[in-house]
């Protein structure tokens, strides 16, 4: 049985750091782990990622279709095959990011974006989504020390709308989307997240005490 986990949250929430830690622990427990991200995860997805973040001025719908093109390729080449062979997939961002950033952040039609997400994924949905909840100002401050992409450079008001969007998504789907306090030190974020992931892995028969 496969397990599809996605990590979501605003800029600088700590998703990449957490993804690596979770993958390492799940691997140690004997799972076949696929660590991937969006946009990206395939050669075409990586090219789209570069185009998305290198270009300075992209129309909001152009942005949507680039994210969705990357997603459709990623699902077909990486996610669906991994699910078929029973892997544990840990994916840094997925469909919820499109709703949070393009619907709540950019103000595009949410129902239409949901329909487009369904087309791009063929209806595949994560079993578990960890939403790293960090106040916008703290997340931005963490990321400013790193490289900032085009969307990261949007205003604080934009990032606040995205934050609100993620919160609403979590309220609407409490069984799938679990909020993690990501303002804590990274070790605590990892422990809280691992408790949720380990419970799912244990149900699938994997060791969870590496
Ligand atoms: N996007 C979109 O609009 N629509 C979509 O459909 C999709 C994406 C899929 C790129 O995403 C952009 O694409 C993103 C949303 C948009 N733009 N924004 N904003 P990305 O995931 O590649 O980029 P990101 O979210 O900007 O990543 P990030 O800033 O690197 O954040 P992160 O992966 O969540 O954090 P991190 O790299 O693990 O950590 C950042 C720094 O904080 C680093 O120095 C860590 O050491 C530090 N850190 C992490 N956790 C902690 C804790 N707990 N305490 C202290 N310091 C910490």
Short mmCIF file of N, CA, C and O in Angstrom, two decimals, residues 110-200:
data_model
loop_
_atom_site.label_atom_id
_atom_site.label_comp_id
_atom_site.label_asym_id
_atom_site.label_seq_id
_atom_site.Cartn_x
_atom_site.Cartn_y
_atom_site.Cartn_z
N UNK A 110 -11.75 30.03 -7.75
CA UNK A 110 -11.34 28.84 -7.02
C UNK A 110 -11.96 27.55 -7.60
O UNK A 110 -11.28 26.51 -7.68
N UNK A 111 -13.24 27.63 -7.99
CA UNK A 111 -13.89 26.41 -8.52
C UNK A 111 -13.20 25.96 -9.80
O UNK A 111 -12.98 24.77 -10.01
N UNK A 112 -12.88 26.94 -10.63
CA UNK A 112 -12.20 26.60 -11.89
C UNK A 112 -10.83 26.00 -11.60
O UNK A 112 -10.43 24.99 -12.20
N UNK A 113 -10.10 26.59 -10.65
CA UNK A 113 -8.78 26.06 -10.30
C UNK A 113 -8.89 24.64 -9.76
O UNK A 113 -8.05 23.78 -10.05
N UNK A 114 -9.95 24.37 -8.99
CA UNK A 114 -10.13 23.00 -8.47
C UNK A 114 -10.38 22.02 -9.62
O UNK A 114 -9.86 20.90 -9.62
N UNK A 115 -11.17 22.46 -10.59
CA UNK A 115 -11.44 21.58 -11.75
C UNK A 115 -10.14 21.33 -12.53
O UNK A 115 -9.86 20.22 -12.94
N UNK A 116 -9.35 22.39 -12.70
CA UNK A 116 -8.09 22.24 -13.45
C UNK A 116 -7.11 21.35 -12.68
O UNK A 116 -6.41 20.53 -13.27
N UNK A 117 -7.10 21.51 -11.36
CA UNK A 117 -6.25 20.64 -10.53
C UNK A 117 -6.65 19.17 -10.75
O UNK A 117 -5.79 18.29 -10.88
N UNK A 118 -7.97 18.91 -10.79
CA UNK A 118 -8.44 17.52 -10.98
C UNK A 118 -7.98 16.97 -12.33
O UNK A 118 -7.59 15.81 -12.45
N UNK A 119 -8.02 17.82 -13.36
CA UNK A 119 -7.57 17.38 -14.69
C UNK A 119 -6.07 17.08 -14.66
O UNK A 119 -5.61 16.09 -15.21
N UNK A 120 -5.32 17.97 -14.02
CA UNK A 120 -3.85 17.81 -14.01
C UNK A 120 -3.42 16.58 -13.22
O UNK A 120 -2.40 15.97 -13.53
N UNK A 121 -4.19 16.21 -12.20
CA UNK A 121 -3.78 15.09 -11.34
C UNK A 121 -4.51 13.80 -11.68
O UNK A 121 -4.18 12.75 -11.11
N UNK A 122 -5.51 13.88 -12.55
CA UNK A 122 -6.34 12.70 -12.81
C UNK A 122 -7.07 12.28 -11.55
O UNK A 122 -7.40 11.11 -11.37
N UNK A 123 -7.30 13.22 -10.64
CA UNK A 123 -8.08 12.94 -9.43
C UNK A 123 -7.24 12.39 -8.28
O UNK A 123 -7.77 12.08 -7.21
N UNK A 124 -5.93 12.29 -8.45
CA UNK A 124 -5.08 11.79 -7.35
C UNK A 124 -5.00 12.86 -6.26
O UNK A 124 -4.75 14.03 -6.55
N UNK A 125 -5.21 12.42 -5.03
CA UNK A 125 -5.19 13.36 -3.90
C UNK A 125 -4.29 12.80 -2.79
O UNK A 125 -4.21 11.58 -2.63
N UNK A 126 -3.61 13.65 -2.03
CA UNK A 126 -2.74 13.13 -0.96
C UNK A 126 -3.55 12.41 0.12
O UNK A 126 -4.70 12.75 0.38
N UNK A 127 -2.91 11.42 0.77
CA UNK A 127 -3.53 10.77 1.94
C UNK A 127 -3.38 11.65 3.17
O UNK A 127 -4.22 11.61 4.07
N UNK A 128 -2.28 12.39 3.22
CA UNK A 128 -1.98 13.22 4.39
C UNK A 128 -1.27 14.48 3.91
O UNK A 128 -0.33 14.40 3.11
N UNK A 129 -1.71 15.63 4.41
CA UNK A 129 -1.04 16.89 4.10
C UNK A 129 -0.64 17.56 5.40
O UNK A 129 -1.49 17.75 6.29
N UNK A 130 0.64 17.87 5.53
CA UNK A 130 1.11 18.58 6.72
C UNK A 130 1.20 20.06 6.34
O UNK A 130 1.96 20.42 5.43
N UNK A 131 0.42 20.87 7.02
CA UNK A 131 0.43 22.31 6.75
C UNK A 131 1.30 22.98 7.79
O UNK A 131 0.97 23.01 8.98
N UNK A 132 2.46 23.47 7.36
CA UNK A 132 3.39 24.13 8.28
C UNK A 132 2.91 25.55 8.52
O UNK A 132 2.98 26.40 7.63
N UNK A 133 2.43 25.76 9.72
CA UNK A 133 1.79 27.02 10.06
C UNK A 133 2.80 27.95 10.73
O UNK A 133 3.24 27.70 11.86
N UNK A 134 3.18 28.99 10.01
CA UNK A 134 4.14 29.95 10.57
C UNK A 134 3.63 31.36 10.23
O UNK A 134 3.13 31.59 9.12
N UNK A 135 3.67 32.29 11.19
CA UNK A 135 3.23 33.65 10.87
C UNK A 135 3.99 34.18 9.65
O UNK A 135 5.19 33.91 9.49
N UNK A 136 3.26 34.94 8.81
CA UNK A 136 3.83 35.41 7.55
C UNK A 136 5.16 36.14 7.77
O UNK A 136 6.15 35.87 7.08
N UNK A 137 5.21 37.04 8.75
CA UNK A 137 6.42 37.85 8.93
C UNK A 137 7.62 36.98 9.32
O UNK A 137 8.74 37.20 8.84
N UNK A 138 7.38 35.93 10.12
CA UNK A 138 8.48 35.05 10.52
C UNK A 138 8.96 34.23 9.32
O UNK A 138 10.18 34.10 9.08
N UNK A 139 8.03 33.70 8.54
CA UNK A 139 8.39 32.92 7.35
C UNK A 139 9.19 33.76 6.37
O UNK A 139 10.22 33.32 5.84
N UNK A 140 8.73 34.99 6.12
CA UNK A 140 9.44 35.86 5.17
C UNK A 140 10.82 36.22 5.70
O UNK A 140 11.79 36.25 4.94
N UNK A 141 10.91 36.45 6.99
CA UNK A 141 12.21 36.80 7.58
C UNK A 141 13.18 35.63 7.44
O UNK A 141 14.36 35.82 7.11
N UNK A 142 12.69 34.40 7.63
CA UNK A 142 13.57 33.23 7.46
C UNK A 142 14.06 33.13 6.03
O UNK A 142 15.23 32.87 5.78
N UNK A 143 13.14 33.35 5.09
CA UNK A 143 13.50 33.15 3.68
C UNK A 143 14.36 34.26 3.15
O UNK A 143 15.08 34.06 2.19
N UNK A 144 14.23 35.45 3.72
CA UNK A 144 15.01 36.56 3.15
C UNK A 144 16.50 36.29 3.25
O UNK A 144 17.26 36.81 2.46
N UNK A 145 16.85 35.45 4.23
CA UNK A 145 18.27 35.11 4.34
C UNK A 145 18.68 34.19 3.18
O UNK A 145 19.84 34.02 2.89
N UNK A 146 17.69 33.59 2.53
CA UNK A 146 17.96 32.67 1.42
C UNK A 146 17.63 33.37 0.10
O UNK A 146 17.43 34.57 0.07
N UNK A 147 17.57 32.60 -0.96
CA UNK A 147 17.19 33.21 -2.24
C UNK A 147 15.67 33.36 -2.28
O UNK A 147 14.93 32.50 -1.83
N UNK A 148 15.20 34.44 -2.86
CA UNK A 148 13.78 34.73 -2.95
C UNK A 148 13.33 34.59 -4.39
O UNK A 148 13.92 35.19 -5.27
N UNK A 149 12.24 33.83 -4.65
CA UNK A 149 11.76 33.74 -6.03
C UNK A 149 10.74 34.85 -6.29
O UNK A 149 10.41 35.63 -5.40
N UNK A 150 10.23 34.87 -7.54
CA UNK A 150 9.33 35.96 -7.96
C UNK A 150 8.09 36.04 -7.06
O UNK A 150 7.65 37.13 -6.67
N UNK A 151 7.53 34.87 -6.70
CA UNK A 151 6.31 34.89 -5.89
C UNK A 151 6.65 35.26 -4.44
O UNK A 151 5.91 35.97 -3.78
N UNK A 152 7.81 34.81 -3.99
CA UNK A 152 8.25 35.19 -2.65
C UNK A 152 8.38 36.70 -2.48
O UNK A 152 8.22 37.22 -1.38
N UNK A 153 8.65 37.39 -3.59
CA UNK A 153 8.82 38.85 -3.51
C UNK A 153 7.50 39.61 -3.52
O UNK A 153 7.49 40.84 -3.47
N UNK A 154 6.38 38.89 -3.60
CA UNK A 154 5.07 39.56 -3.53
C UNK A 154 4.93 40.26 -2.17
O UNK A 154 5.64 39.96 -1.22
N UNK A 155 3.91 41.13 -2.08
CA UNK A 155 3.74 41.93 -0.86
C UNK A 155 3.33 41.07 0.34
O UNK A 155 2.84 39.95 0.19
N UNK A 156 3.47 41.66 1.52
CA UNK A 156 3.06 40.97 2.74
C UNK A 156 1.54 40.73 2.72
O UNK A 156 1.06 39.73 3.24
N UNK A 157 0.80 41.66 2.09
CA UNK A 157 -0.67 41.49 1.99
C UNK A 157 -0.99 40.24 1.17
O UNK A 157 -1.86 39.44 1.53
N UNK A 158 -0.27 40.06 0.07
CA UNK A 158 -0.45 38.85 -0.76
C UNK A 158 -0.18 37.60 0.10
O UNK A 158 -0.98 36.67 0.13
N UNK A 159 0.94 37.59 0.80
CA UNK A 159 1.30 36.41 1.60
C UNK A 159 0.29 36.18 2.74
O UNK A 159 0.05 35.04 3.12
N UNK A 160 -0.32 37.27 3.22
CA UNK A 160 -1.34 37.10 4.27
C UNK A 160 -2.59 36.45 3.69
O UNK A 160 -3.24 35.64 4.36
N UNK A 161 -2.95 36.79 2.45
CA UNK A 161 -4.11 36.14 1.81
C UNK A 161 -3.82 34.65 1.60
O UNK A 161 -4.69 33.80 1.79
N UNK A 162 -2.58 34.34 1.22
CA UNK A 162 -2.19 32.93 1.03
C UNK A 162 -2.31 32.18 2.36
O UNK A 162 -2.85 31.07 2.43
N UNK A 163 -1.83 32.82 3.42
CA UNK A 163 -1.87 32.22 4.76
C UNK A 163 -3.32 31.91 5.15
O UNK A 163 -3.63 30.83 5.64
N UNK A 164 -4.19 32.90 4.90
CA UNK A 164 -5.60 32.71 5.23
C UNK A 164 -6.18 31.55 4.40
O UNK A 164 -6.95 30.73 4.89
N UNK A 165 -5.77 31.49 3.14
CA UNK A 165 -6.25 30.43 2.26
C UNK A 165 -5.87 29.05 2.79
O UNK A 165 -6.71 28.15 2.87
N UNK A 166 -4.61 28.88 3.18
CA UNK A 166 -4.19 27.59 3.73
C UNK A 166 -5.03 27.25 4.97
O UNK A 166 -5.43 26.10 5.16
N UNK A 167 -5.26 28.26 5.81
CA UNK A 167 -6.05 28.03 7.03
C UNK A 167 -7.45 27.53 6.70
O UNK A 167 -7.97 26.59 7.32
N UNK A 168 -8.05 28.12 5.68
CA UNK A 168 -9.40 27.70 5.29
C UNK A 168 -9.41 26.28 4.73
O UNK A 168 -10.33 25.51 4.96
N UNK A 169 -8.38 25.98 3.97
CA UNK A 169 -8.30 24.62 3.41
C UNK A 169 -8.21 23.60 4.54
O UNK A 169 -8.84 22.55 4.50
N UNK A 170 -7.41 23.91 5.57
CA UNK A 170 -7.25 22.99 6.70
C UNK A 170 -8.58 22.81 7.44
O UNK A 170 -8.93 21.70 7.86
N UNK A 171 -9.32 23.90 7.59
CA UNK A 171 -10.61 23.81 8.28
C UNK A 171 -11.60 22.96 7.48
O UNK A 171 -12.40 22.21 8.05
N UNK A 172 -11.52 23.07 6.16
CA UNK A 172 -12.48 22.36 5.31
C UNK A 172 -12.18 20.86 5.21
O UNK A 172 -13.07 20.07 4.95
N UNK A 173 -10.91 20.48 5.41
CA UNK A 173 -10.55 19.05 5.27
C UNK A 173 -9.68 18.60 6.45
O UNK A 173 -8.51 18.27 6.28
N UNK A 174 -10.27 18.57 7.65
CA UNK A 174 -9.45 18.27 8.83
C UNK A 174 -8.90 16.84 8.87
O UNK A 174 -7.88 16.60 9.52
N UNK A 175 -9.52 15.91 8.16
CA UNK A 175 -9.00 14.54 8.18
C UNK A 175 -7.71 14.42 7.37
O UNK A 175 -6.82 13.66 7.71
N UNK A 176 -7.64 15.18 6.29
CA UNK A 176 -6.44 15.10 5.42
C UNK A 176 -5.37 16.10 5.83
O UNK A 176 -4.19 15.78 5.89
N UNK A 177 -5.79 17.34 6.13
CA UNK A 177 -4.80 18.41 6.34
C UNK A 177 -4.58 18.64 7.84
O UNK A 177 -5.51 19.02 8.56
N UNK A 178 -3.36 18.39 8.28
CA UNK A 178 -3.03 18.54 9.70
C UNK A 178 -2.08 19.73 9.86
O UNK A 178 -1.02 19.76 9.22
N UNK A 179 -2.45 20.65 10.72
CA UNK A 179 -1.62 21.83 10.96
C UNK A 179 -0.51 21.52 11.95
O UNK A 179 -0.75 20.89 12.97
N UNK A 180 0.67 21.99 11.62
CA UNK A 180 1.83 21.81 12.50
C UNK A 180 2.32 23.21 12.88
O UNK A 180 2.47 24.07 11.99
N UNK A 181 2.62 23.42 14.15
CA UNK A 181 3.15 24.72 14.58
C UNK A 181 4.61 24.82 14.11
O UNK A 181 5.51 24.24 14.71
N UNK A 182 4.80 25.57 13.03
CA UNK A 182 6.14 25.64 12.42
C UNK A 182 6.92 26.85 12.88
O UNK A 182 8.00 27.14 12.35
N UNK A 183 6.40 27.56 13.89
CA UNK A 183 7.18 28.64 14.51
C UNK A 183 8.13 28.05 15.56
O UNK A 183 9.02 28.73 16.05
N UNK A 184 7.92 26.78 15.90
CA UNK A 184 8.79 26.10 16.87
C UNK A 184 10.16 25.85 16.23
O UNK A 184 10.30 25.89 15.01
N UNK A 185 11.15 25.49 17.07
CA UNK A 185 12.43 25.06 16.50
C UNK A 185 12.22 23.86 15.58
O UNK A 185 11.29 23.06 15.79
N UNK A 186 13.09 23.74 14.58
CA UNK A 186 12.91 22.71 13.56
C UNK A 186 12.79 21.30 14.16
O UNK A 186 11.98 20.50 13.69
N UNK A 187 13.56 21.01 15.20
CA UNK A 187 13.49 19.66 15.79
C UNK A 187 12.08 19.34 16.27
O UNK A 187 11.59 18.21 16.11
N UNK A 188 11.42 20.34 16.87
CA UNK A 188 10.06 20.12 17.37
C UNK A 188 9.08 19.95 16.21
O UNK A 188 8.14 19.15 16.27
N UNK A 189 9.30 20.72 15.15
CA UNK A 189 8.45 20.58 13.95
C UNK A 189 8.57 19.17 13.39
O UNK A 189 7.58 18.52 13.03
N UNK A 190 9.81 18.69 13.36
CA UNK A 190 10.05 17.33 12.83
C UNK A 190 9.36 16.29 13.72
O UNK A 190 8.69 15.38 13.22
N UNK A 191 9.48 16.43 15.04
CA UNK A 191 8.88 15.44 15.94
C UNK A 191 7.35 15.43 15.80
O UNK A 191 6.73 14.37 15.72
N UNK A 192 6.72 16.61 15.78
CA UNK A 192 5.26 16.68 15.65
C UNK A 192 4.80 16.05 14.33
O UNK A 192 3.79 15.35 14.26
N UNK A 193 5.56 16.34 13.29
CA UNK A 193 5.18 15.83 11.96
C UNK A 193 5.40 14.32 11.89
O UNK A 193 4.57 13.59 11.36
N UNK A 194 6.53 13.89 12.45
CA UNK A 194 6.85 12.46 12.39
C UNK A 194 5.79 11.63 13.13
O UNK A 194 5.44 10.53 12.71
N UNK A 195 5.26 12.18 14.22
CA UNK A 195 4.23 11.44 14.97
C UNK A 195 3.05 11.11 14.05
O UNK A 195 2.51 9.99 14.06
N UNK A 196 2.66 12.07 13.22
CA UNK A 196 1.53 11.85 12.31
C UNK A 196 1.90 10.89 11.18
O UNK A 196 1.13 10.00 10.82
N UNK A 197 3.11 11.07 10.63
CA UNK A 197 3.54 10.21 9.52
C UNK A 197 3.76 8.78 10.04
O UNK A 197 3.34 7.80 9.39
N UNK A 198 4.39 8.67 11.21
CA UNK A 198 4.69 7.34 11.75
C UNK A 198 3.40 6.55 11.98
O UNK A 198 3.36 5.33 11.75
N UNK A 199 2.35 7.22 12.44
CA UNK A 199 1.08 6.52 12.68
C UNK A 199 0.56 5.92 11.38
O UNK A 199 0.09 4.77 11.35
N UNK A 200 0.69 6.68 10.28
CA UNK A 200 0.23 6.15 8.98
C UNK A 200 1.13 5.00 8.51
O UNK A 200 0.66 4.00 7.98
#
